[in-house]
GROMACS .gro file of C-alpha atoms in nm:
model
  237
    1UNK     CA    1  -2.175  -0.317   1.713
    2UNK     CA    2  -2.074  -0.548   1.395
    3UNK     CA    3  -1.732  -0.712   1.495
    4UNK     CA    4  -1.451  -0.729   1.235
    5UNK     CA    5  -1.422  -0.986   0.997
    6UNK     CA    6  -1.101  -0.945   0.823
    7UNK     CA    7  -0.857  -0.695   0.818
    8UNK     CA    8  -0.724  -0.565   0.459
    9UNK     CA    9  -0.394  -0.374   0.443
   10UNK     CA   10  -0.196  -0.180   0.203
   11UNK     CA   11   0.183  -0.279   0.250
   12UNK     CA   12   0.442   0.004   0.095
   13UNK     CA   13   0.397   0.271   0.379
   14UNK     CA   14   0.169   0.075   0.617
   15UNK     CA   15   0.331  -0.230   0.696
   16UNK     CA   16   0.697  -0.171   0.620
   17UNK     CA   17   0.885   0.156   0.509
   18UNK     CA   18   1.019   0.091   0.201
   19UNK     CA   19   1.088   0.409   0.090
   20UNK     CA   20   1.466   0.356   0.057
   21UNK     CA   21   1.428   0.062  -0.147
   22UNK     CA   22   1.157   0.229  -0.324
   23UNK     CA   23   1.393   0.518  -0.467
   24UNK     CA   24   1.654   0.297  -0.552
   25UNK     CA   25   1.405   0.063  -0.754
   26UNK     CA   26   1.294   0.356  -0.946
   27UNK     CA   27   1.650   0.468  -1.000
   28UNK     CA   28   1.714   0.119  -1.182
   29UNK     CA   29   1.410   0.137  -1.399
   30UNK     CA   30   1.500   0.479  -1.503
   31UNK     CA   31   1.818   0.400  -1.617
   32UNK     CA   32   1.662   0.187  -1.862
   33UNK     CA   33   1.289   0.366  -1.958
   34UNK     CA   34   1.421   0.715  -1.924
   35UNK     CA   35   1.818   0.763  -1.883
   36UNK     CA   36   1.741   1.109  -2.003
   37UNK     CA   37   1.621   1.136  -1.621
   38UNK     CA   38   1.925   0.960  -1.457
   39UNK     CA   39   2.268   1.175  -1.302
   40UNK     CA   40   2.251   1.505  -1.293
   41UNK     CA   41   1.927   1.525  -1.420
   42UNK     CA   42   1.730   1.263  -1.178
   43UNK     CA   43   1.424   1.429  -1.049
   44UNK     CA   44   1.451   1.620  -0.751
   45UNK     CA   45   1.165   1.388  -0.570
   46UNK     CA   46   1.396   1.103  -0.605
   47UNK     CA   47   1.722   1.302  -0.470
   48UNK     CA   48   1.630   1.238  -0.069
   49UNK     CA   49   1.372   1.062   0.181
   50UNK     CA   50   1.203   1.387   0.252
   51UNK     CA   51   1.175   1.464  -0.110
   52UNK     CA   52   1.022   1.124  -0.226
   53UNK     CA   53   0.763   1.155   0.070
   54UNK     CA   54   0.635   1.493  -0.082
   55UNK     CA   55   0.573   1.346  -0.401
   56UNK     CA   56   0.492   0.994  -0.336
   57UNK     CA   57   0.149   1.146  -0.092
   58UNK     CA   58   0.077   1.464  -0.299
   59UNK     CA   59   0.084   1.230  -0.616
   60UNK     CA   60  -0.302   1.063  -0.673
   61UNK     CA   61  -0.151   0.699  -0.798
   62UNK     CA   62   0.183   0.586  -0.919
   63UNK     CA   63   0.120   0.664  -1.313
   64UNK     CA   64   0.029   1.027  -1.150
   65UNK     CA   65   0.370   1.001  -0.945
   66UNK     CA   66   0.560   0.932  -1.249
   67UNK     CA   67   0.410   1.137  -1.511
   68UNK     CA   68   0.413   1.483  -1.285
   69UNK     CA   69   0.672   1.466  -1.070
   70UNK     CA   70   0.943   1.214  -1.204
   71UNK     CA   71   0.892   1.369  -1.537
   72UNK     CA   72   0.854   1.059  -1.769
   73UNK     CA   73   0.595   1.061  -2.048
   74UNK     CA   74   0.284   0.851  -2.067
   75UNK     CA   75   0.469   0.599  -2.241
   76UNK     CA   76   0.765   0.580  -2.068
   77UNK     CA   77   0.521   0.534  -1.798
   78UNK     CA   78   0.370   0.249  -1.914
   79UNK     CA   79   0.660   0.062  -1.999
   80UNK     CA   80   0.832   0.162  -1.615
   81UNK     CA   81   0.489   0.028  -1.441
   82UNK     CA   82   0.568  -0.329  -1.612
   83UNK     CA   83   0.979  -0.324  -1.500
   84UNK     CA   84   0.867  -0.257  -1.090
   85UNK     CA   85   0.753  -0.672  -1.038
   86UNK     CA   86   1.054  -0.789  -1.178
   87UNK     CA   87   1.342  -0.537  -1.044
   88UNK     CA   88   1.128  -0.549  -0.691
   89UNK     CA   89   1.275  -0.904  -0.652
   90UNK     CA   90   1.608  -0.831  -0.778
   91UNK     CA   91   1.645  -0.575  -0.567
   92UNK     CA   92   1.848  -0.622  -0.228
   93UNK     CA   93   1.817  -0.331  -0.016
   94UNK     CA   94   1.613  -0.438   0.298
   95UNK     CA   95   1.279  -0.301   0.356
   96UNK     CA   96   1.146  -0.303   0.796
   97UNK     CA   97   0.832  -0.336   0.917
   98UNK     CA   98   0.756   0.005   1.073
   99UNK     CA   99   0.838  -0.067   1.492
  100UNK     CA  100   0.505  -0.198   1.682
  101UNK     CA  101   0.338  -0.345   1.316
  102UNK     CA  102   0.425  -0.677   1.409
  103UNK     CA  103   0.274  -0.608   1.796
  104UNK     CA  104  -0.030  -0.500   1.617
  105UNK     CA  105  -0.084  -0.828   1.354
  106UNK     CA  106  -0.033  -1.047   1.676
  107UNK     CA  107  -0.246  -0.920   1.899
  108UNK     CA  108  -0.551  -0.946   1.596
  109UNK     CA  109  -0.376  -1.273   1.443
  110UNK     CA  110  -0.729  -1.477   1.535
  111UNK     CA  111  -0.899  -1.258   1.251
  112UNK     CA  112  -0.824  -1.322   0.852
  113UNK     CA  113  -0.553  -1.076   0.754
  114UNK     CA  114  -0.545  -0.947   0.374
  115UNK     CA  115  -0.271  -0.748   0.152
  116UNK     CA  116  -0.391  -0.573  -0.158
  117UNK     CA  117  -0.085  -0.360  -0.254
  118UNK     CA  118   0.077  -0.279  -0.594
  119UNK     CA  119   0.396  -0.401  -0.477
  120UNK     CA  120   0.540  -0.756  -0.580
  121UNK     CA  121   0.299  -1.088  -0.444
  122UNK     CA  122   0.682  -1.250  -0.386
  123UNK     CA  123   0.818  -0.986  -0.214
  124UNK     CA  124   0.571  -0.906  -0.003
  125UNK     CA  125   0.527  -1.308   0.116
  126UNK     CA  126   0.923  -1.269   0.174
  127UNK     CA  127   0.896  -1.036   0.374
  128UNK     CA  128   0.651  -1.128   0.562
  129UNK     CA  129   0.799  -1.496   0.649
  130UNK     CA  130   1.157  -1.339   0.739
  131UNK     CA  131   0.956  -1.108   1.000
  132UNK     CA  132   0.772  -1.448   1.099
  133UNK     CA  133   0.402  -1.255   1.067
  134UNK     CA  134   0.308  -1.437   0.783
  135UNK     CA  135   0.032  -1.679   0.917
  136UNK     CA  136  -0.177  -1.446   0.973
  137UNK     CA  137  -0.187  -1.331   0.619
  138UNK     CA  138  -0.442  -1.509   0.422
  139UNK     CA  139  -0.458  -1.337   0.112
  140UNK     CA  140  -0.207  -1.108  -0.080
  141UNK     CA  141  -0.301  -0.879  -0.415
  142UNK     CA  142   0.002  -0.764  -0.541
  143UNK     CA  143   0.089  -0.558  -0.874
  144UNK     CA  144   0.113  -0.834  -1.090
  145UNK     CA  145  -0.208  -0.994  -0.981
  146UNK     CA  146  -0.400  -0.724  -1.163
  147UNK     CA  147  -0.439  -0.582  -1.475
  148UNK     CA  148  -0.307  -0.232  -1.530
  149UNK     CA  149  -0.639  -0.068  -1.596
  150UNK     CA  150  -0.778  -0.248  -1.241
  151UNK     CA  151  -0.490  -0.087  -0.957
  152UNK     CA  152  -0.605   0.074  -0.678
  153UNK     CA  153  -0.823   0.279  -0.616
  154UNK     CA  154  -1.062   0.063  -0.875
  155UNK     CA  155  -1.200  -0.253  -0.648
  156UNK     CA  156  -1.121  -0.518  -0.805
  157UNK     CA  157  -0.766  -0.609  -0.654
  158UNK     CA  158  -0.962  -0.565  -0.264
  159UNK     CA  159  -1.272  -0.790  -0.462
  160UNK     CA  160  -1.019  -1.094  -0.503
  161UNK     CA  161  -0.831  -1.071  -0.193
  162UNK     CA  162  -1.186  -1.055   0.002
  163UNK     CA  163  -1.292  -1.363  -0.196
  164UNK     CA  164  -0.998  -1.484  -0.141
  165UNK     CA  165  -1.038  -1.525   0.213
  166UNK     CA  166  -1.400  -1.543   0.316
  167UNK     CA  167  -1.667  -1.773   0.204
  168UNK     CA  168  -1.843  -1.430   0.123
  169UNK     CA  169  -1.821  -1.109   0.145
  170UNK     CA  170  -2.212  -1.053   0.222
  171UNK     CA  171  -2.251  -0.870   0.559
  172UNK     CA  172  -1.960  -0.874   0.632
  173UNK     CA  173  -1.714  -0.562   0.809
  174UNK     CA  174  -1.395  -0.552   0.661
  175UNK     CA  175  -1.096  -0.271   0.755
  176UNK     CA  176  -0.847  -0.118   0.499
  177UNK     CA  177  -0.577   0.028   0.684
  178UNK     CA  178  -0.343   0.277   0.391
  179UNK     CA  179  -0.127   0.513   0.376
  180UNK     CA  180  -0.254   0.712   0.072
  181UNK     CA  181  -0.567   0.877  -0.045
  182UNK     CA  182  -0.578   0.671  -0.311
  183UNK     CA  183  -0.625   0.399  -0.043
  184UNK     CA  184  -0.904   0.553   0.129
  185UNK     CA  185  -1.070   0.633  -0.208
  186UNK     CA  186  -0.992   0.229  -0.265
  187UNK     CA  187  -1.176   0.149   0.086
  188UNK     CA  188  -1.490   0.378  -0.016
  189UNK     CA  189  -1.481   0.208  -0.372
  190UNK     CA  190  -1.463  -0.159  -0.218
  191UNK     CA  191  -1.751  -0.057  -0.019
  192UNK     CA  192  -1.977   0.037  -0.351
  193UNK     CA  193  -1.848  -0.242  -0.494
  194UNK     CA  194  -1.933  -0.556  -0.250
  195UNK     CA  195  -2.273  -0.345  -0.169
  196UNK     CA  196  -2.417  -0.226   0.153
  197UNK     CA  197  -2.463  -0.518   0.347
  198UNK     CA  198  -2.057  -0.506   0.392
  199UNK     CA  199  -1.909  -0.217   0.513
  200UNK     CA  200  -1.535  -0.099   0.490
  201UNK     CA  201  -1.364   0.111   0.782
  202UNK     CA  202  -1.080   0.344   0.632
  203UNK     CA  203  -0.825   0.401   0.857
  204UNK     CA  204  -0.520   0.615   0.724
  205UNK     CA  205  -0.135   0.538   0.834
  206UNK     CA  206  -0.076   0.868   0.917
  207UNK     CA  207   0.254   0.732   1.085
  208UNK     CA  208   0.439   0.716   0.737
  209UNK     CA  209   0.412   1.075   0.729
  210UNK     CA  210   0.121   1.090   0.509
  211UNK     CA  211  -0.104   1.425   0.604
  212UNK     CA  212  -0.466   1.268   0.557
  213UNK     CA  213  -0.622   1.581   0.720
  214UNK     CA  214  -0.542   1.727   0.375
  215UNK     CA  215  -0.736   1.483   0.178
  216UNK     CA  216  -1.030   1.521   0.000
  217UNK     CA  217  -1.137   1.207   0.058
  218UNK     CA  218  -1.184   1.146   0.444
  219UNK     CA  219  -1.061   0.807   0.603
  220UNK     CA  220  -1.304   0.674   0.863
  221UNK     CA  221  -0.985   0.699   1.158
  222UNK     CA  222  -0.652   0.842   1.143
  223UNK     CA  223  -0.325   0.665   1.326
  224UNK     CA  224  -0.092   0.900   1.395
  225UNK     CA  225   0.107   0.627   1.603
  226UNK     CA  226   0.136   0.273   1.475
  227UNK     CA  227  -0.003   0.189   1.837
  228UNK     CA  228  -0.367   0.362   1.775
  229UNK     CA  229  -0.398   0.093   1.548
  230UNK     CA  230  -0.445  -0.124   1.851
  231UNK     CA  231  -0.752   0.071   1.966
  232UNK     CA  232  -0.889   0.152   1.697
  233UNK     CA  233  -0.882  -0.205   1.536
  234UNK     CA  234  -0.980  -0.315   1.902
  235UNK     CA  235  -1.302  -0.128   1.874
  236UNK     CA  236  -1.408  -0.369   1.631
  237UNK     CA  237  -1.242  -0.710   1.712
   0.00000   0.00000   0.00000
């Protein structure tokens, strides 16, 4: 059996739940792109925790998440997508790392670690160092790092951050570990994309409440518990 050679993660849902923050970012941008949607009238999905989750994994992407359940046009879509960078490092409320992630990067901190996530390159690195996992990290994608058209689930975000870190990506095994279908669909795309001497394991965070039996597109594992992630990463290491 091929043994790992890097490690790829998505970050909002995987690494840390940032749901909290999350809602209250979206709240902000609202105000400004949409204030039609703000007080009495905010979108339901936006209301509670439990709420946000239904939307956030039955939505296919973020401009999907917006567009059909927030209720914002295509426009107002556009313009909200370019606000998240900048009011994702003004924004205060703390974001964890889900309990046992920081076990998990530790006890695989000899292998190349990876982040391609459409959150903010900054904030992500912050939060990394003030958890003191960073060094493991060798490469982070974030939202601003790619062009609009190029988000997940279309390669080219997981292309850089694999460059990024290895001297090539030829026959290699890499592991994307996300909470989303879209980030399963972004492991199988990766795949097609870096051809198939490489091959990329999809493993779904089924721990952030995500229901990945439900997808259409099938991860390769499923952790219910952030501790599978220690087998099923050790299968490989």
């Amino acid at each position: 059996m091929m043994k790992l050679d890097a490690i790829l993660w998505d970050y909002d849902g995987t690494l840390v739940n940032s749901v909290p923050k999350n809602i209250d970012i979206t709240k902000a941008i609202l105000s400004v792109v949409a204030p039609h949607l703000t007080g009495d009238n905010l979108p339901p999905y936006l209301r509670d925790e439990d709420a946000y989750h239904v939307a956030n994994h039955g939505a296919k992407n973020w401009q999907e998440l917006y567009v059909d359940y927030y209720g914002l046009t295509h426009d107002e879509m556009i313009v909200a997508g370019g606000m998240w960078a900048e009011h994702q490092e003004k924004n205060q409320t703390e974001v964890m790392l889900f309990d046992g992630i920081k076990s998990v990067v530790q006890q695989f901190s000899k292998l190349p670690h990876g982040i391609c996530s459409q959150n903010s390159q900054n904030n992500i690195r912050r939060v990394l160092q003030n958890h003191e996992i960073d060094n493991p990290f060798k490469a982070i994608v974030g939202y601003d790092d790619v062009s609009n058209g190029n988000q997940k689930p279309h390669p080219f975000g997981g292309i850089k951050c694999v460059e990024s870190m290895l001297d090539s990506a030829d026959g290699q095994l890499l592991m994307y570990i996300g909470d989303h279908e879209a980030d399963t669909q972004f492991a199988r795309n990766l795949q097609a994309a870096l051809g198939e001497d490489t091959q990329v394991i999809a493993v779904a965070a089924g721990y952030s409440r995500s229901e990945p039996s439900r997808w259409q597109t099938q991860p390769d594992y499923i952790a219910h518990q952030v501790e599978d992630l220690m087998d099923i990463i050790g299968k490989y290491a």
